[in-house]
């Protein structure tokens, strides 16, 4: 029986690296991106590795359409491993003027609403089978809000909390739920983010690390060390102290780049 894997945001750096990591004979890969042409090279690579590849072009900002799409797919070909990786970012701009409101709404739709919608749609079928794995890609930014990317940090904090709650609820049913919390992984989206980017990882290294963590069913898969430890401390320190540290490191509203 083949392993059925669905990856949203598969055209992005982490998504594409995960697709190549899982591509192998006996694996059916469902790869999602907003544009099918963005998946063309990735699909060729994954098929060359022996995987069966099915590409899906869908705008996840339409959450109801996304949920119905996944429900249909999941009913016809139940997904064993659902990796909810799609995400967008916005920031306060080079002069610190603030995030455009339309960009904030679009971010909420993709990063939060569609992620929850797809996870919610996956649960009934997985519960009936008593198996399955749901992976929610959050960020180390979920631990403490950075002044340069407030909506992004808020969205990733929401994904982290939702995933941790799902894990506690669904563990007795045989469904594994994992929250992935990457730091900086080289990609166009990462490069466009304001502020310093310490301990930058390449996507291939991140994908290998994530897969090992998923195989061990770790609740949180956070990396890289020591950035993950440092961001965790920001969450437990007094907020004023954490804000001072963040500003000292160069994440300031008056110096977005």
PDB file of N, CA and C in Angstrom, residues 116-161:
ATOM      1  N   UNK A 116      -6.399  25.844   9.271  1.00  0.00           N
ATOM      2  CA  UNK A 116      -7.381  25.228  10.167  1.00  0.00           C
ATOM      3  C   UNK A 116      -8.452  24.495   9.361  1.00  0.00           C
ATOM      4  N   UNK A 117      -8.885  25.078   8.253  1.00  0.00           N
ATOM      5  CA  UNK A 117      -9.928  24.444   7.434  1.00  0.00           C
ATOM      6  C   UNK A 117      -9.477  23.079   6.918  1.00  0.00           C
ATOM      7  N   UNK A 118      -8.244  22.986   6.428  1.00  0.00           N
ATOM      8  CA  UNK A 118      -7.759  21.719   5.884  1.00  0.00           C
ATOM      9  C   UNK A 118      -7.514  20.698   6.984  1.00  0.00           C
ATOM     10  N   UNK A 119      -6.971  21.134   8.111  1.00  0.00           N
ATOM     11  CA  UNK A 119      -6.782  20.206   9.231  1.00  0.00           C
ATOM     12  C   UNK A 119      -8.142  19.689   9.714  1.00  0.00           C
ATOM     13  N   UNK A 120      -9.092  20.592   9.830  1.00  0.00           N
ATOM     14  CA  UNK A 120     -10.433  20.213  10.273  1.00  0.00           C
ATOM     15  C   UNK A 120     -11.063  19.207   9.318  1.00  0.00           C
ATOM     16  N   UNK A 121     -10.854  19.406   8.022  1.00  0.00           N
ATOM     17  CA  UNK A 121     -11.421  18.497   7.025  1.00  0.00           C
ATOM     18  C   UNK A 121     -10.759  17.131   7.053  1.00  0.00           C
ATOM     19  N   UNK A 122      -9.513  17.067   7.494  1.00  0.00           N
ATOM     20  CA  UNK A 122      -8.790  15.791   7.509  1.00  0.00           C
ATOM     21  C   UNK A 122      -9.180  14.895   8.682  1.00  0.00           C
ATOM     22  N   UNK A 123      -9.631  15.504   9.759  1.00  0.00           N
ATOM     23  CA  UNK A 123      -9.818  14.753  11.007  1.00  0.00           C
ATOM     24  C   UNK A 123     -10.869  13.641  10.910  1.00  0.00           C
ATOM     25  N   UNK A 124     -12.081  13.883  10.378  1.00  0.00           N
ATOM     26  CA  UNK A 124     -13.095  12.814  10.399  1.00  0.00           C
ATOM     27  C   UNK A 124     -12.633  11.519   9.737  1.00  0.00           C
ATOM     28  N   UNK A 125     -12.040  11.612   8.540  1.00  0.00           N
ATOM     29  CA  UNK A 125     -11.584  10.411   7.848  1.00  0.00           C
ATOM     30  C   UNK A 125     -10.462   9.716   8.581  1.00  0.00           C
ATOM     31  N   UNK A 126      -9.533  10.485   9.126  1.00  0.00           N
ATOM     32  CA  UNK A 126      -8.435   9.881   9.885  1.00  0.00           C
ATOM     33  C   UNK A 126      -8.944   9.212  11.153  1.00  0.00           C
ATOM     34  N   UNK A 127      -9.945   9.795  11.790  1.00  0.00           N
ATOM     35  CA  UNK A 127     -10.506   9.183  13.000  1.00  0.00           C
ATOM     36  C   UNK A 127     -11.190   7.859  12.675  1.00  0.00           C
ATOM     37  N   UNK A 128     -11.889   7.826  11.542  1.00  0.00           N
ATOM     38  CA  UNK A 128     -12.536   6.569  11.169  1.00  0.00           C
ATOM     39  C   UNK A 128     -11.504   5.475  10.922  1.00  0.00           C
ATOM     40  N   UNK A 129     -10.358   5.833  10.342  1.00  0.00           N
ATOM     41  CA  UNK A 129      -9.306   4.855  10.071  1.00  0.00           C
ATOM     42  C   UNK A 129      -8.440   4.578  11.296  1.00  0.00           C
ATOM     43  N   UNK A 130      -8.464   5.500  12.252  1.00  0.00           N
ATOM     44  CA  UNK A 130      -7.624   5.345  13.439  1.00  0.00           C
ATOM     45  C   UNK A 130      -6.155   5.573  13.153  1.00  0.00           C
ATOM     46  N   UNK A 131      -5.867   6.360  12.124  1.00  0.00           N
ATOM     47  CA  UNK A 131      -4.470   6.633  11.776  1.00  0.00           C
ATOM     48  C   UNK A 131      -4.393   7.888  10.926  1.00  0.00           C
ATOM     49  N   UNK A 132      -3.189   8.395  10.780  1.00  0.00           N
ATOM     50  CA  UNK A 132      -2.950   9.585   9.973  1.00  0.00           C
ATOM     51  C   UNK A 132      -2.056  10.555  10.730  1.00  0.00           C
ATOM     52  N   UNK A 133      -1.487  11.486   9.993  1.00  0.00           N
ATOM     53  CA  UNK A 133      -0.585  12.463  10.593  1.00  0.00           C
ATOM     54  C   UNK A 133      -0.836  13.823   9.965  1.00  0.00           C
ATOM     55  N   UNK A 134      -1.025  14.819  10.819  1.00  0.00           N
ATOM     56  CA  UNK A 134      -1.265  16.196  10.387  1.00  0.00           C
ATOM     57  C   UNK A 134      -0.101  17.044  10.878  1.00  0.00           C
ATOM     58  N   UNK A 135       0.519  17.754   9.949  1.00  0.00           N
ATOM     59  CA  UNK A 135       1.694  18.558  10.257  1.00  0.00           C
ATOM     60  C   UNK A 135       1.380  20.014   9.964  1.00  0.00           C
ATOM     61  N   UNK A 136       1.516  20.863  10.969  1.00  0.00           N
ATOM     62  CA  UNK A 136       1.247  22.286  10.806  1.00  0.00           C
ATOM     63  C   UNK A 136       2.564  23.047  10.890  1.00  0.00           C
ATOM     64  N   UNK A 137       2.896  23.760   9.832  1.00  0.00           N
ATOM     65  CA  UNK A 137       4.153  24.498   9.802  1.00  0.00           C
ATOM     66  C   UNK A 137       3.924  25.894  10.377  1.00  0.00           C
ATOM     67  N   UNK A 138       4.458  26.095  11.556  1.00  0.00           N
ATOM     68  CA  UNK A 138       4.408  27.382  12.236  1.00  0.00           C
ATOM     69  C   UNK A 138       5.749  28.077  12.004  1.00  0.00           C
ATOM     70  N   UNK A 139       6.330  28.637  13.035  1.00  0.00           N
ATOM     71  CA  UNK A 139       7.596  29.361  12.919  1.00  0.00           C
ATOM     72  C   UNK A 139       8.118  29.657  14.318  1.00  0.00           C
ATOM     73  N   UNK A 140       9.420  29.855  14.448  1.00  0.00           N
ATOM     74  CA  UNK A 140       9.963  30.327  15.716  1.00  0.00           C
ATOM     75  C   UNK A 140       9.414  31.710  16.060  1.00  0.00           C
ATOM     76  N   UNK A 141       8.921  32.418  15.049  1.00  0.00           N
ATOM     77  CA  UNK A 141       8.302  33.724  15.283  1.00  0.00           C
ATOM     78  C   UNK A 141       7.029  33.608  16.106  1.00  0.00           C
ATOM     79  N   UNK A 142       6.524  32.390  16.301  1.00  0.00           N
ATOM     80  CA  UNK A 142       5.328  32.202  17.123  1.00  0.00           C
ATOM     81  C   UNK A 142       5.596  32.442  18.603  1.00  0.00           C
ATOM     82  N   UNK A 143       6.848  32.362  19.006  1.00  0.00           N
ATOM     83  CA  UNK A 143       7.169  32.511  20.423  1.00  0.00           C
ATOM     84  C   UNK A 143       7.071  33.952  20.910  1.00  0.00           C
ATOM     85  N   UNK A 144       7.473  34.911  20.071  1.00  0.00           N
ATOM     86  CA  UNK A 144       7.435  36.311  20.490  1.00  0.00           C
ATOM     87  C   UNK A 144       7.291  37.180  19.245  1.00  0.00           C
ATOM     88  N   UNK A 145       6.369  38.120  19.284  1.00  0.00           N
ATOM     89  CA  UNK A 145       6.087  38.947  18.120  1.00  0.00           C
ATOM     90  C   UNK A 145       7.199  39.910  17.781  1.00  0.00           C
ATOM     91  N   UNK A 146       7.651  39.862  16.526  1.00  0.00           N
ATOM     92  CA  UNK A 146       8.682  40.785  16.058  1.00  0.00           C
ATOM     93  C   UNK A 146       8.023  42.063  15.544  1.00  0.00           C
ATOM     94  N   UNK A 147       8.533  43.234  15.912  1.00  0.00           N
ATOM     95  CA  UNK A 147       7.898  44.490  15.510  1.00  0.00           C
ATOM     96  C   UNK A 147       7.788  44.673  14.004  1.00  0.00           C
ATOM     97  N   UNK A 148       8.640  44.020  13.232  1.00  0.00           N
ATOM     98  CA  UNK A 148       8.648  44.238  11.785  1.00  0.00           C
ATOM     99  C   UNK A 148       7.618  43.380  11.045  1.00  0.00           C
ATOM    100  N   UNK A 149       7.153  42.301  11.682  1.00  0.00           N
ATOM    101  CA  UNK A 149       6.194  41.400  11.018  1.00  0.00           C
ATOM    102  C   UNK A 149       5.074  41.001  11.993  1.00  0.00           C
ATOM    103  N   UNK A 150       4.281  41.931  12.455  1.00  0.00           N
ATOM    104  CA  UNK A 150       3.283  41.609  13.489  1.00  0.00           C
ATOM    105  C   UNK A 150       2.239  40.588  13.058  1.00  0.00           C
ATOM    106  N   UNK A 151       1.675  40.728  11.872  1.00  0.00           N
ATOM    107  CA  UNK A 151       0.617  39.797  11.461  1.00  0.00           C
ATOM    108  C   UNK A 151       1.162  38.401  11.205  1.00  0.00           C
ATOM    109  N   UNK A 152       2.332  38.315  10.607  1.00  0.00           N
ATOM    110  CA  UNK A 152       2.957  37.011  10.381  1.00  0.00           C
ATOM    111  C   UNK A 152       3.193  36.298  11.705  1.00  0.00           C
ATOM    112  N   UNK A 153       3.760  37.003  12.679  1.00  0.00           N
ATOM    113  CA  UNK A 153       4.020  36.381  13.982  1.00  0.00           C
ATOM    114  C   UNK A 153       2.714  35.926  14.640  1.00  0.00           C
ATOM    115  N   UNK A 154       1.687  36.768  14.545  1.00  0.00           N
ATOM    116  CA  UNK A 154       0.395  36.403  15.133  1.00  0.00           C
ATOM    117  C   UNK A 154      -0.178  35.162  14.472  1.00  0.00           C
ATOM    118  N   UNK A 155      -0.052  35.073  13.146  1.00  0.00           N
ATOM    119  CA  UNK A 155      -0.602  33.916  12.427  1.00  0.00           C
ATOM    120  C   UNK A 155       0.128  32.636  12.811  1.00  0.00           C
ATOM    121  N   UNK A 156       1.433  32.718  12.970  1.00  0.00           N
ATOM    122  CA  UNK A 156       2.196  31.521  13.316  1.00  0.00           C
ATOM    123  C   UNK A 156       1.969  31.116  14.774  1.00  0.00           C
ATOM    124  N   UNK A 157       1.700  32.092  15.635  1.00  0.00           N
ATOM    125  CA  UNK A 157       1.330  31.761  17.012  1.00  0.00           C
ATOM    126  C   UNK A 157      -0.013  31.033  17.044  1.00  0.00           C
ATOM    127  N   UNK A 158      -0.940  31.461  16.189  1.00  0.00           N
ATOM    128  CA  UNK A 158      -2.241  30.794  16.109  1.00  0.00           C
ATOM    129  C   UNK A 158      -2.088  29.354  15.618  1.00  0.00           C
ATOM    130  N   UNK A 159      -1.272  29.154  14.589  1.00  0.00           N
ATOM    131  CA  UNK A 159      -1.048  27.807  14.059  1.00  0.00           C
ATOM    132  C   UNK A 159      -0.407  26.913  15.117  1.00  0.00           C
ATOM    133  N   UNK A 160       0.562  27.442  15.844  1.00  0.00           N
ATOM    134  CA  UNK A 160       1.224  26.674  16.914  1.00  0.00           C
ATOM    135  C   UNK A 160       0.211  26.238  17.971  1.00  0.00           C
ATOM    136  N   UNK A 161      -0.599  27.176  18.453  1.00  0.00           N
ATOM    137  CA  UNK A 161      -1.570  26.848  19.496  1.00  0.00           C
ATOM    138  C   UNK A 161      -2.609  25.845  19.007  1.00  0.00           C
TER     139      UNK A 161
END
